[in-house]
Short mmCIF file of C-alpha atoms and ligand atoms in Angstrom, two decimals:
data_model
loop_
_atom_site.label_atom_id
_atom_site.label_comp_id
_atom_site.label_asym_id
_atom_site.label_seq_id
_atom_site.Cartn_x
_atom_site.Cartn_y
_atom_site.Cartn_z
CA UNK A 132 1.15 19.05 6.08
CA UNK A 133 -1.74 16.28 5.80
CA UNK A 134 -1.18 15.11 1.85
CA UNK A 135 1.37 16.60 0.59
CA UNK A 136 2.57 13.55 -0.71
CA UNK A 137 1.43 12.79 -4.80
CA UNK A 138 0.48 9.43 -5.47
CA UNK A 139 1.73 8.48 -8.52
CA UNK A 140 1.72 4.79 -10.07
CA UNK A 141 1.53 2.04 -8.86
CA UNK A 142 4.27 -0.31 -7.61
CA UNK A 143 2.83 -3.48 -5.57
CA UNK A 144 -0.10 -5.55 -4.97
CA UNK A 145 -0.15 -7.94 -2.28
CA UNK A 146 -3.22 -9.31 -0.74
CA UNK A 147 -4.34 -6.68 1.79
CA UNK A 148 -2.42 -4.03 0.58
CA UNK A 149 -0.89 -1.62 -2.88
CA UNK A 150 2.40 0.30 -2.71
CA UNK A 151 2.73 3.93 -4.40
CA UNK A 152 5.93 5.81 -5.66
CA UNK A 153 4.86 8.66 -4.75
CA UNK A 154 6.86 12.44 -6.09
CA UNK A 155 9.72 11.93 -3.42
CA UNK A 156 11.88 9.60 -3.46
CA UNK A 157 12.80 8.00 -0.04
CA UNK A 158 8.65 7.49 0.62
CA UNK A 159 5.80 5.65 -0.48
CA UNK A 160 2.01 5.07 -0.31
CA UNK A 161 0.07 1.84 1.27
CA UNK A 162 -3.28 1.81 0.50
CA UNK A 163 -5.17 -0.54 2.71
CA UNK A 164 -7.40 -2.92 1.34
CA UNK A 165 -10.42 -5.07 2.29
CA UNK A 166 -10.02 -8.59 0.16
CA UNK A 167 -8.58 -11.96 2.85
CA UNK A 168 -6.91 -14.43 2.38
CA UNK A 169 -5.63 -16.87 4.32
CA UNK A 170 -3.92 -20.42 3.20
CA UNK A 171 -1.55 -18.83 1.35
CA UNK A 172 -4.34 -17.31 -1.00
CA UNK A 173 -6.72 -20.45 -0.70
CA UNK A 174 -8.57 -18.94 0.82
CA UNK A 175 -10.41 -14.87 -0.92
CA UNK A 176 -12.78 -13.02 0.52
CA UNK A 177 -13.35 -9.47 1.77
CA UNK A 178 -14.05 -7.97 6.24
CA UNK A 179 -16.20 -5.12 5.07
CA UNK A 180 -14.58 -1.98 6.77
CA UNK A 181 -11.20 -3.98 7.98
CA UNK A 182 -9.09 -1.33 5.28
CA UNK A 183 -10.35 1.93 7.62
CA UNK A 184 -9.62 0.07 10.43
CA UNK A 185 -6.08 -1.64 9.97
CA UNK A 186 -4.40 1.41 8.27
CA UNK A 187 -5.41 3.17 12.45
CA UNK A 188 -4.50 0.15 14.10
CA UNK A 189 -1.85 -0.09 12.55
CA UNK A 190 -0.66 3.06 12.45
CA UNK A 191 -1.27 4.51 15.87
CA UNK A 192 0.34 0.85 16.90
CA UNK A 193 2.77 2.28 14.72
CA UNK A 194 3.34 5.79 17.12
CA UNK A 195 3.07 4.56 20.28
CA UNK A 196 6.17 1.92 19.09
CA UNK A 197 7.88 4.73 17.76
CA UNK A 198 6.74 6.69 21.37
CA UNK A 199 9.49 3.90 23.18
CA UNK A 200 11.99 3.84 21.25
CA UNK A 201 11.88 1.10 17.99
CA UNK A 202 11.45 2.68 14.72
CA UNK A 203 9.36 2.01 12.19
CA UNK A 204 9.33 3.58 8.61
CA UNK A 205 5.45 4.79 9.47
CA UNK A 206 5.56 8.94 8.26
CA UNK A 207 1.36 9.80 8.14
CA UNK A 208 -1.92 8.75 8.62
CA UNK A 209 -3.22 10.85 4.30
CA UNK A 210 -6.72 9.16 4.10
CA UNK A 211 -9.49 6.28 6.17
CA UNK A 212 -7.07 3.36 4.13
CA UNK A 213 -3.73 5.65 2.95
CA UNK A 214 -0.55 6.26 4.80
CA UNK A 215 3.15 7.88 4.28
CA UNK A 216 5.56 5.50 4.99
CA UNK A 217 9.61 5.50 4.61
CA UNK A 218 10.78 3.76 1.54
CA UNK A 219 12.97 0.62 2.58
CA UNK A 220 14.61 -2.70 1.10
CA UNK A 221 12.51 -5.32 3.16
CA UNK A 222 13.90 -8.03 4.68
CA UNK A 223 12.29 -11.24 3.56
CA UNK A 224 11.27 -13.03 7.08
CA UNK A 225 8.34 -12.75 8.43
CA UNK A 226 9.24 -12.82 12.86
CA UNK A 227 6.41 -14.07 14.12
CA UNK A 228 5.97 -13.98 17.72
CA UNK A 229 4.34 -16.02 20.02
CA UNK A 230 3.28 -16.07 24.37
CA UNK A 231 0.74 -18.35 24.11
CA UNK A 232 0.33 -21.50 21.12
CA UNK A 233 -2.94 -21.53 18.37
CA UNK A 234 -2.67 -22.02 14.72
CA UNK A 235 0.41 -23.25 13.46
CA UNK A 236 2.39 -24.14 16.35
CA UNK A 237 -0.32 -25.66 18.15
CA UNK A 238 -0.55 -28.05 15.36
CA UNK A 239 2.89 -28.74 14.96
CA UNK A 240 3.60 -29.62 17.85
CA UNK A 241 0.46 -31.24 19.08
CA UNK A 242 -0.26 -28.62 21.50
CA UNK A 243 -3.77 -27.76 22.63
CA UNK A 244 -4.60 -24.04 21.77
CA UNK A 245 -4.69 -21.63 24.39
CA UNK A 246 -1.64 -22.95 25.62
CA UNK A 247 0.21 -20.73 27.53
CA UNK A 248 4.46 -21.13 26.97
CA UNK A 249 7.39 -21.54 29.37
CA UNK A 250 8.60 -18.14 27.69
CA UNK A 251 8.31 -16.26 24.12
CA UNK A 252 9.50 -17.66 21.43
CA UNK A 253 10.56 -16.85 18.02
CA UNK A 254 10.47 -17.85 14.30
CA UNK A 255 11.32 -16.68 11.15
CA UNK A 256 9.54 -17.84 7.64
CA UNK A 257 11.15 -16.99 4.58
CA UNK A 258 8.33 -14.69 2.09
CA UNK A 259 8.02 -16.90 -0.63
CA UNK A 260 4.29 -17.85 -1.34
CA UNK A 261 5.69 -20.58 -3.89
CA UNK A 262 7.12 -22.12 -1.32
CA UNK A 263 4.48 -21.39 1.70
CA UNK A 264 6.73 -19.16 3.53
CA UNK A 265 8.43 -22.56 4.40
CA UNK A 266 10.06 -22.05 8.59
CA UNK A 267 13.68 -21.17 9.08
CA UNK A 268 16.03 -20.66 11.83
CA UNK A 269 18.81 -18.67 11.95
CA UNK A 270 21.48 -20.63 9.76
CA UNK A 271 19.86 -20.52 6.89
CA UNK A 272 18.66 -16.86 6.79
CA UNK A 273 22.68 -15.98 7.45
CA UNK A 274 23.40 -18.94 5.20
CA UNK A 275 21.08 -17.76 1.89
CA UNK A 276 22.00 -14.39 3.19
CA UNK A 277 18.32 -12.79 4.03
CA UNK A 278 20.25 -10.50 6.91
CA UNK A 279 23.59 -10.67 8.81
CA UNK A 280 23.55 -12.07 11.77
CA UNK A 281 24.54 -8.46 12.92
CA UNK A 282 20.88 -7.59 11.01
CA UNK A 283 18.90 -10.71 12.93
CA UNK A 284 20.61 -9.52 16.68
CA UNK A 285 18.25 -5.54 16.28
CA UNK A 286 15.45 -7.39 14.47
CA UNK A 287 14.72 -10.05 17.30
CA UNK A 288 15.82 -7.78 20.31
CA UNK A 289 13.11 -5.11 17.97
CA UNK A 290 10.80 -8.36 17.92
CA UNK A 291 10.98 -8.73 22.16
CA UNK A 292 11.16 -5.26 22.67
CA UNK A 293 7.23 -5.05 20.58
CA UNK A 294 5.99 -7.16 21.96
CA UNK A 295 6.58 -6.63 25.79
CA UNK A 296 5.30 -2.64 24.99
CA UNK A 297 2.46 -4.27 22.55
CA UNK A 298 1.11 -6.86 25.10
CA UNK A 299 0.80 -4.13 28.45
CA UNK A 300 -1.00 -1.89 25.60
CA UNK A 301 -2.72 -4.07 24.50
CA UNK A 302 -3.54 -5.61 27.75
CA UNK A 303 -5.25 -2.08 29.14
CA UNK A 304 -7.52 -2.71 26.41
CA UNK A 305 -9.22 -6.23 27.81
CA UNK A 306 -6.77 -8.08 24.80
CA UNK A 307 -4.50 -10.04 25.22
CA UNK A 308 -1.78 -10.55 22.13
CA UNK A 309 -1.08 -14.63 21.92
CA UNK A 310 1.08 -14.44 18.97
CA UNK A 311 1.91 -11.65 15.94
CA UNK A 312 4.19 -10.69 12.15
CA UNK A 313 6.59 -8.22 11.72
CA UNK A 314 7.99 -7.06 8.90
CA UNK A 315 11.29 -5.29 8.99
CA UNK A 316 13.15 -3.47 6.52
CA UNK A 317 16.08 -1.74 5.89
CA UNK A 318 16.84 1.87 5.42
CA UNK A 319 19.22 3.49 2.37
CA UNK A 320 21.97 3.84 5.63
CA UNK A 321 21.39 0.69 6.15
CA UNK A 322 19.28 1.08 9.57
CA UNK A 323 16.68 -1.59 10.43
CA UNK A 324 13.22 -0.33 11.22
CA UNK A 325 9.67 -1.79 11.78
CA UNK A 326 8.10 -2.68 8.81
CA UNK A 327 3.96 -3.68 7.65
CA UNK A 328 1.68 -3.93 9.42
CA UNK A 329 -0.05 -4.69 12.79
CA UNK A 330 -2.96 -5.61 13.23
CA UNK A 331 -5.70 -7.90 14.24
CA UNK A 332 -4.94 -9.02 10.45
CA UNK A 333 -1.36 -9.88 11.34
CA UNK A 334 -1.79 -10.67 15.01
CA UNK A 335 -3.83 -13.12 17.50
CA UNK A 336 -5.44 -10.78 19.56
CA UNK A 337 -8.40 -12.57 22.43
CA UNK A 338 -10.46 -11.47 24.96
CA UNK A 339 -8.78 -11.02 28.18
CA UNK A 340 -12.39 -12.52 29.79
CA UNK A 341 -13.42 -14.52 27.57
CA UNK A 342 -10.98 -15.01 25.42
CA UNK A 343 -13.49 -14.99 22.19
CA UNK A 344 -11.36 -14.21 19.14
CA UNK A 345 -11.10 -10.80 18.04
CA UNK A 346 -8.87 -11.32 14.46
CA UNK A 347 -8.04 -13.43 10.98
CA UNK A 348 -8.96 -17.07 12.05
CA UNK A 349 -12.92 -15.18 12.21
CA UNK A 350 -12.43 -15.45 8.60
CA UNK A 351 -9.77 -17.91 8.14
CA UNK A 352 -11.61 -20.58 10.51
CA UNK A 353 -15.41 -19.61 9.06
CA UNK A 354 -17.23 -18.35 12.62
CA UNK A 355 -18.74 -15.42 11.25
CA UNK A 356 -18.68 -12.31 13.45
CA UNK A 357 -15.83 -10.92 11.66
CA UNK A 358 -16.18 -7.33 10.49
CA UNK A 359 -17.45 -6.66 14.23
CA UNK A 360 -14.07 -8.22 15.68
CA UNK A 361 -11.80 -5.94 14.18
CA UNK A 362 -14.36 -2.57 14.66
CA UNK A 363 -13.94 -4.06 18.23
CA UNK A 364 -10.44 -3.58 18.18
CA UNK A 365 -10.22 -0.44 17.09
CA UNK A 366 -12.29 1.27 19.73
CA UNK A 367 -11.02 -0.70 22.51
CA UNK A 368 -7.94 0.95 21.01
CA UNK A 369 -9.11 4.08 20.19
CA UNK A 370 -12.56 4.60 20.74
CA UNK A 371 -15.59 4.50 19.93
CA UNK A 372 -17.03 7.53 18.14
CA UNK A 373 -12.94 7.54 16.41
CA UNK A 374 -12.90 9.38 13.24
CA UNK A 375 -9.67 8.85 12.10
CA UNK A 376 -6.36 10.98 12.60
CA UNK A 377 -7.25 14.13 10.34
CA UNK A 378 -10.97 14.21 11.58
CA UNK A 379 -9.46 15.12 14.92
CA UNK A 380 -6.87 17.24 14.04
CA UNK A 381 -9.64 19.72 12.09
N1 LIG B 417 1.06 -13.72 10.22
C1 LIG B 417 1.01 -13.54 9.91
N2 LIG B 417 1.15 -13.78 7.75
C2 LIG B 417 0.73 -14.60 7.15
C3 LIG B 417 1.27 -15.81 8.35
C4 LIG B 417 1.26 -15.52 10.15
O1 LIG B 417 0.73 -12.12 9.59
O2 LIG B 417 1.59 -15.34 6.15
C5 LIG B 417 0.67 -14.22 11.70
C6 LIG B 417 -0.50 -14.53 12.28
O3 LIG B 417 -1.54 -14.36 12.06
C7 LIG B 417 -0.54 -15.12 13.65
C8 LIG B 417 0.75 -15.75 13.80
O4 LIG B 417 1.59 -14.83 12.63
O5 LIG B 417 -0.46 -14.34 14.22
C9 LIG B 417 1.03 -16.83 13.82
O6 LIG B 417 0.78 -17.59 12.64
P1 LIG B 417 1.00 -19.16 12.34
O7 LIG B 417 2.01 -19.02 11.80
O8 LIG B 417 0.29 -19.23 12.89
O9 LIG B 417 -0.18 -19.48 11.04
P2 LIG B 417 -1.39 -19.61 10.52
O10 LIG B 417 -1.91 -20.49 11.65
O11 LIG B 417 -1.65 -18.22 10.54
O12 LIG B 417 -1.43 -20.25 9.33
#
């Protein structure tokens, strides 16, 4: 039933989302914002309509992944910008999957952006704004106790499977999945499940034919057309004229 959760106090405000407690112990509400940041907060702005679009795209992709056997925190879309999710202890890692060299990888290894990688690359960054989310490897993660070896195996298996599923689905919408960032969390039972968002904020999406950018790089690099690109991704995935889950259900 829609809206069956009472929104209680705000627990946390991040760069792109707020998280609220609810009257159910194991359910949180995330609220997507239009605020955008880049370069670890150095650049700030607003992408009009982003909250609605990222909420819808994330929920659409989370449901798609659930159907294909990936456990996620998604429970129910509650409004244009709000979604009920399972309460988790977040594993403090950004799990980055790359098919094509771009962004920080292109800079780090001196590759031309757009260079196809011979095989998929998995990277981990430790989530810590003060440290600038440093790149870490499995040894750091286990030594620091951020995740166990068994949990990392589960996380990496999910990350590669998610890459295959998303790449295929996006390709059918004319979108090439260049790279993306995932976050995982632990349930009370110690199960690892997919959390956070999957949106043009957290993925690089290029048009298959023209290779034009359809993601946050338009904002990061002041290229213009950000709002239109986010809307384009939503419409290619959810259909033109899509008005939201609840509108469709009514
Ligand atoms: N990414 C993200 N949040 C971050 C850093 C990266 O969602 O804090 C995503 C980013 O959108 C891209 C992928 O992870 O799809 C790889 O990003 P990269 O390491 O190239 O960093 P960037 O160039 O964005 O600084």
